[in-house]
Short mmCIF file of C-alpha atoms in Angstrom, two decimals:
data_model
loop_
_atom_site.label_atom_id
_atom_site.label_comp_id
_atom_site.label_asym_id
_atom_site.label_seq_id
_atom_site.Cartn_x
_atom_site.Cartn_y
_atom_site.Cartn_z
CA UNK A 1 -29.61 -120.97 70.67
CA UNK A 2 -27.07 -122.67 72.90
CA UNK A 3 -26.13 -126.33 72.94
CA UNK A 4 -27.80 -126.61 76.37
CA UNK A 5 -31.06 -125.33 74.87
CA UNK A 6 -30.83 -127.61 71.85
CA UNK A 7 -30.29 -130.76 73.89
CA UNK A 8 -33.91 -131.35 75.06
CA UNK A 9 -35.23 -130.98 71.49
CA UNK A 10 -32.62 -133.41 70.16
CA UNK A 11 -33.44 -135.87 72.93
CA UNK A 12 -37.14 -135.62 72.13
CA UNK A 13 -36.44 -136.31 68.45
CA UNK A 14 -34.37 -139.37 69.40
CA UNK A 15 -37.19 -140.67 71.58
CA UNK A 16 -39.68 -140.24 68.73
CA UNK A 17 -37.29 -142.03 66.38
CA UNK A 18 -36.90 -145.03 68.67
CA UNK A 19 -40.63 -145.17 69.34
CA UNK A 20 -41.27 -144.99 65.60
CA UNK A 21 -38.74 -147.74 64.89
CA UNK A 22 -40.30 -149.94 67.57
CA UNK A 23 -43.77 -149.45 66.08
CA UNK A 24 -42.55 -150.10 62.53
CA UNK A 25 -40.66 -153.22 63.62
CA UNK A 26 -43.73 -154.50 65.48
CA UNK A 27 -46.02 -153.89 62.52
CA UNK A 28 -43.63 -155.70 60.18
CA UNK A 29 -43.34 -158.65 62.56
CA UNK A 30 -47.12 -158.85 62.87
CA UNK A 31 -47.45 -158.70 59.09
CA UNK A 32 -45.45 -161.94 59.00
CA UNK A 33 -46.40 -163.69 62.24
CA UNK A 34 -49.65 -162.01 63.30
CA UNK A 35 -51.93 -164.90 62.39
CA UNK A 36 -49.58 -167.38 64.06
CA UNK A 37 -49.57 -165.36 67.29
CA UNK A 38 -53.32 -164.77 67.39
CA UNK A 39 -55.03 -166.79 70.18
CA UNK A 40 -58.13 -167.35 68.03
CA UNK A 41 -58.82 -167.65 64.33
CA UNK A 42 -59.24 -164.13 62.89
CA UNK A 43 -62.01 -165.33 60.54
CA UNK A 44 -63.88 -167.96 62.60
CA UNK A 45 -66.43 -166.96 65.30
CA UNK A 46 -65.60 -167.93 68.86
CA UNK A 47 -69.22 -168.36 69.95
CA UNK A 48 -69.06 -165.38 72.32
CA UNK A 49 -71.12 -162.55 70.83
CA UNK A 50 -70.33 -158.89 71.58
CA UNK A 51 -68.41 -159.54 74.79
CA UNK A 52 -66.40 -156.63 76.26
CA UNK A 53 -62.64 -156.87 76.87
CA UNK A 54 -61.80 -159.56 79.38
CA UNK A 55 -59.11 -162.05 80.35
CA UNK A 56 -60.50 -164.48 77.79
CA UNK A 57 -60.84 -161.94 74.97
CA UNK A 58 -58.41 -159.09 75.56
CA UNK A 59 -60.07 -156.71 73.09
CA UNK A 60 -63.52 -158.30 73.32
CA UNK A 61 -65.52 -159.85 70.48
CA UNK A 62 -67.71 -158.29 67.80
CA UNK A 63 -71.33 -158.85 66.86
CA UNK A 64 -70.47 -162.03 64.94
CA UNK A 65 -68.31 -163.50 67.68
CA UNK A 66 -64.92 -162.81 66.12
CA UNK A 67 -62.05 -162.18 68.54
CA UNK A 68 -60.98 -158.56 68.01
CA UNK A 69 -57.45 -158.94 69.37
CA UNK A 70 -56.76 -161.78 66.94
CA UNK A 71 -58.07 -159.71 64.04
CA UNK A 72 -56.15 -156.58 65.08
CA UNK A 73 -52.78 -158.36 65.18
CA UNK A 74 -53.55 -160.28 61.97
CA UNK A 75 -54.58 -157.16 60.01
CA UNK A 76 -51.02 -155.90 59.32
CA UNK A 77 -50.62 -158.79 56.87
CA UNK A 78 -53.22 -156.98 54.76
CA UNK A 79 -52.84 -153.28 55.58
CA UNK A 80 -49.06 -153.07 55.93
CA UNK A 81 -48.37 -155.43 53.04
CA UNK A 82 -50.59 -153.48 50.65
CA UNK A 83 -48.99 -150.19 51.73
CA UNK A 84 -45.46 -151.59 51.41
CA UNK A 85 -46.15 -153.06 47.98
CA UNK A 86 -47.78 -149.86 46.70
CA UNK A 87 -44.99 -147.66 48.10
CA UNK A 88 -42.29 -149.90 46.64
CA UNK A 89 -43.91 -150.05 43.22
CA UNK A 90 -44.52 -146.31 43.08
CA UNK A 91 -40.96 -145.63 44.30
CA UNK A 92 -39.44 -147.71 41.51
CA UNK A 93 -41.73 -146.37 38.79
CA UNK A 94 -41.58 -142.77 39.98
CA UNK A 95 -37.79 -142.76 40.33
CA UNK A 96 -37.24 -144.13 36.82
CA UNK A 97 -39.75 -141.76 35.24
CA UNK A 98 -38.36 -138.85 37.28
CA UNK A 99 -34.87 -139.71 36.05
CA UNK A 100 -36.05 -139.51 32.46
CA UNK A 101 -37.92 -136.27 33.09
CA UNK A 102 -34.94 -134.64 34.79
CA UNK A 103 -31.99 -135.96 32.79
CA UNK A 104 -33.46 -135.97 29.29
CA UNK A 105 -35.21 -132.63 29.26
CA UNK A 106 -37.50 -131.64 26.40
CA UNK A 107 -41.03 -132.33 25.19
CA UNK A 108 -41.07 -135.76 26.87
CA UNK A 109 -40.18 -134.21 30.20
CA UNK A 110 -42.93 -131.63 29.85
CA UNK A 111 -45.46 -134.30 28.95
CA UNK A 112 -44.51 -136.37 32.01
CA UNK A 113 -44.88 -133.41 34.34
CA UNK A 114 -48.22 -132.34 32.88
CA UNK A 115 -49.62 -135.85 33.29
CA UNK A 116 -48.36 -135.85 36.88
CA UNK A 117 -50.11 -132.51 37.45
CA UNK A 118 -53.39 -133.93 36.15
CA UNK A 119 -53.18 -137.01 38.42
CA UNK A 120 -52.36 -134.92 41.48
CA UNK A 121 -55.17 -132.45 40.76
CA UNK A 122 -57.79 -135.07 41.71
CA UNK A 123 -58.66 -135.79 45.35
CA UNK A 124 -56.67 -138.90 46.22
CA UNK A 125 -59.48 -140.75 47.97
CA UNK A 126 -62.03 -140.11 45.21
CA UNK A 127 -59.60 -141.14 42.47
CA UNK A 128 -58.69 -144.28 44.42
CA UNK A 129 -62.36 -145.25 44.63
CA UNK A 130 -62.79 -144.74 40.89
CA UNK A 131 -59.70 -146.78 40.02
CA UNK A 132 -60.72 -149.69 42.28
CA UNK A 133 -64.28 -149.59 40.95
CA UNK A 134 -63.04 -149.72 37.35
CA UNK A 135 -60.38 -152.38 37.87
CA UNK A 136 -62.24 -154.61 40.33
CA UNK A 137 -62.19 -155.04 44.08
CA UNK A 138 -59.10 -157.13 44.81
CA UNK A 139 -55.88 -156.76 46.78
CA UNK A 140 -53.79 -156.72 43.60
CA UNK A 141 -55.90 -153.97 42.02
CA UNK A 142 -55.79 -152.01 45.26
CA UNK A 143 -51.98 -152.11 45.24
CA UNK A 144 -51.90 -150.95 41.60
CA UNK A 145 -54.36 -148.12 42.31
CA UNK A 146 -52.35 -146.83 45.27
CA UNK A 147 -49.07 -147.14 43.34
CA UNK A 148 -50.57 -145.15 40.46
CA UNK A 149 -51.67 -142.38 42.83
CA UNK A 150 -48.32 -142.11 44.63
CA UNK A 151 -46.03 -142.38 41.59
CA UNK A 152 -46.25 -138.63 40.75
CA UNK A 153 -44.85 -137.82 44.21
CA UNK A 154 -41.68 -139.77 43.49
CA UNK A 155 -41.50 -138.42 39.94
CA UNK A 156 -41.32 -134.87 41.25
CA UNK A 157 -38.84 -135.64 44.02
CA UNK A 158 -36.48 -137.58 41.74
CA UNK A 159 -36.74 -135.09 38.89
CA UNK A 160 -35.87 -132.17 41.16
CA UNK A 161 -32.85 -134.02 42.53
CA UNK A 162 -31.74 -135.15 39.06
CA UNK A 163 -31.87 -131.57 37.81
CA UNK A 164 -29.52 -130.66 40.64
CA UNK A 165 -27.19 -133.62 40.06
CA UNK A 166 -26.89 -133.46 36.28
CA UNK A 167 -24.75 -130.31 36.39
CA UNK A 168 -22.34 -131.64 39.03
CA UNK A 169 -18.66 -132.11 38.33
CA UNK A 170 -18.79 -135.90 38.43
CA UNK A 171 -21.30 -135.91 35.55
CA UNK A 172 -19.06 -133.69 33.45
CA UNK A 173 -16.09 -135.91 34.27
CA UNK A 174 -18.00 -139.03 33.20
CA UNK A 175 -18.88 -137.37 29.89
CA UNK A 176 -15.25 -136.34 29.41
CA UNK A 177 -14.03 -139.94 29.62
CA UNK A 178 -16.61 -141.06 27.06
CA UNK A 179 -19.36 -142.56 29.23
CA UNK A 180 -22.72 -142.78 27.48
CA UNK A 181 -25.68 -140.71 28.62
CA UNK A 182 -27.53 -143.89 29.56
CA UNK A 183 -24.65 -145.10 31.73
CA UNK A 184 -24.25 -141.69 33.37
CA UNK A 185 -27.94 -141.41 34.18
CA UNK A 186 -28.39 -144.90 35.67
CA UNK A 187 -24.90 -145.55 37.07
CA UNK A 188 -24.13 -142.14 38.54
CA UNK A 189 -27.08 -139.72 38.63
CA UNK A 190 -29.90 -142.03 39.78
CA UNK A 191 -28.12 -143.49 42.86
CA UNK A 192 -27.22 -139.97 43.99
CA UNK A 193 -30.80 -138.75 43.50
CA UNK A 194 -32.73 -141.38 45.46
CA UNK A 195 -32.34 -140.08 49.02
CA UNK A 196 -35.41 -137.75 49.05
CA UNK A 197 -37.58 -140.43 47.44
CA UNK A 198 -36.46 -143.09 49.92
CA UNK A 199 -37.25 -140.77 52.82
CA UNK A 200 -40.67 -139.98 51.37
CA UNK A 201 -41.39 -143.70 50.97
CA UNK A 202 -41.72 -144.09 54.75
CA UNK A 203 -44.43 -141.42 54.83
CA UNK A 204 -46.15 -142.87 51.77
CA UNK A 205 -46.43 -146.23 53.53
CA UNK A 206 -48.39 -144.51 56.30
CA UNK A 207 -50.63 -142.84 53.73
CA UNK A 208 -51.14 -146.21 52.06
CA UNK A 209 -52.31 -147.76 55.33
CA UNK A 210 -54.78 -144.92 55.86
CA UNK A 211 -56.10 -145.09 52.31
CA UNK A 212 -56.43 -148.88 52.41
CA UNK A 213 -58.40 -148.65 55.65
CA UNK A 214 -60.52 -145.79 54.31
CA UNK A 215 -61.47 -147.65 51.14
CA UNK A 216 -62.30 -150.78 53.12
CA UNK A 217 -64.36 -148.70 55.55
CA UNK A 218 -66.71 -147.59 52.75
CA UNK A 219 -66.78 -151.05 51.15
CA UNK A 220 -64.47 -150.27 48.24
CA UNK A 221 -61.34 -152.01 49.49
CA UNK A 222 -60.55 -155.39 50.98
CA UNK A 223 -63.35 -157.94 51.02
CA UNK A 224 -64.64 -159.38 54.32
CA UNK A 225 -63.97 -161.46 56.35
CA UNK A 226 -60.30 -160.63 55.72
CA UNK A 227 -58.71 -159.17 58.89
CA UNK A 228 -58.35 -155.50 57.97
CA UNK A 229 -58.48 -152.46 60.24
CA UNK A 230 -60.83 -150.38 58.08
CA UNK A 231 -63.30 -153.25 57.77
CA UNK A 232 -63.22 -153.72 61.53
CA UNK A 233 -63.93 -150.05 62.20
CA UNK A 234 -66.78 -150.05 59.68
CA UNK A 235 -68.31 -153.16 61.20
CA UNK A 236 -67.87 -151.89 64.76
CA UNK A 237 -69.31 -148.44 64.01
CA UNK A 238 -72.80 -149.91 63.95
CA UNK A 239 -72.35 -151.12 67.54
CA UNK A 240 -71.22 -147.81 69.04
CA UNK A 241 -74.82 -146.63 69.45
CA UNK A 242 -75.38 -149.71 71.62
CA UNK A 243 -72.46 -148.77 73.84
CA UNK A 244 -70.12 -151.36 72.35
CA UNK A 245 -67.04 -149.21 71.72
CA UNK A 246 -64.36 -151.91 71.58
CA UNK A 247 -64.98 -153.33 68.05
CA UNK A 248 -63.96 -150.03 66.43
CA UNK A 249 -61.70 -148.36 69.01
CA UNK A 250 -58.93 -150.98 69.05
CA UNK A 251 -58.44 -151.18 65.26
CA UNK A 252 -58.60 -147.39 65.15
CA UNK A 253 -55.79 -147.17 67.71
CA UNK A 254 -53.79 -149.72 65.70
CA UNK A 255 -54.06 -147.58 62.56
CA UNK A 256 -53.09 -144.42 64.44
CA UNK A 257 -50.04 -145.99 66.09
CA UNK A 258 -48.80 -147.63 62.89
CA UNK A 259 -49.14 -144.49 60.78
CA UNK A 260 -47.46 -142.47 63.54
CA UNK A 261 -44.57 -144.94 63.60
CA UNK A 262 -43.86 -144.68 59.88
CA UNK A 263 -44.26 -140.89 59.99
CA UNK A 264 -41.80 -140.61 62.91
CA UNK A 265 -39.20 -142.68 61.06
CA UNK A 266 -39.68 -140.62 57.91
CA UNK A 267 -39.31 -137.38 59.87
CA UNK A 268 -36.10 -138.61 61.49
CA UNK A 269 -34.66 -139.65 58.12
CA UNK A 270 -35.51 -136.26 56.66
CA UNK A 271 -33.72 -134.45 59.50
CA UNK A 272 -30.68 -136.70 59.08
CA UNK A 273 -30.59 -136.02 55.33
CA UNK A 274 -30.70 -132.27 55.86
#
């Protein structure tokens, strides 16, 4: 393939990257300032019941009179924050456990990998419902449940990279000058093994947003009247049969765009790493 033929594909990837970065940046800004920017309170009825999109209510109102636009731009504080917290926690835990499993091979490593296999053998959504039901329906427990489910992903990625790094020349050189195994593993091997896990974290954030919305949709996630995309879709689904499409369509589009943004950034990072 010639450079002339490769150029359009590279340009398309760059466009997707910039679109993804713009979406991610917007979602992060809304997670911080969404409630401040909302024209109405996201939890207090406006008095206008089930009104379609208009100049007064850009995305319309729902059956209880809540302004949908205000709730859509306030929801990232819940959805994105939960996904970020769960991805960050699972990244830290999975990287450390993966380091142990890859650098200190033996029965402990085998035990770690078998436990990871068991966790990943369950359907993610079903296991998430069980964990939230057992621990209690709260934002904190939801973060812990998602982090528990995603930790095995980072364990495997880090372990595979550690196995590759531990035989490198710099590790042998560190041993030759008397560095301890603990120092070698944390000071040298771990920093050089984090790239795949960091790339995967962007995708995991998108998965976390989807899973948070899915659990809230079935009533196993965030409690109402918290602004949350899954709750909004669930509440609006009952109005679709009446021809009121706006209560569920706009939060659905918000989820799709946000997940696409994080996925596009993750894909671009993966291509750059390769």
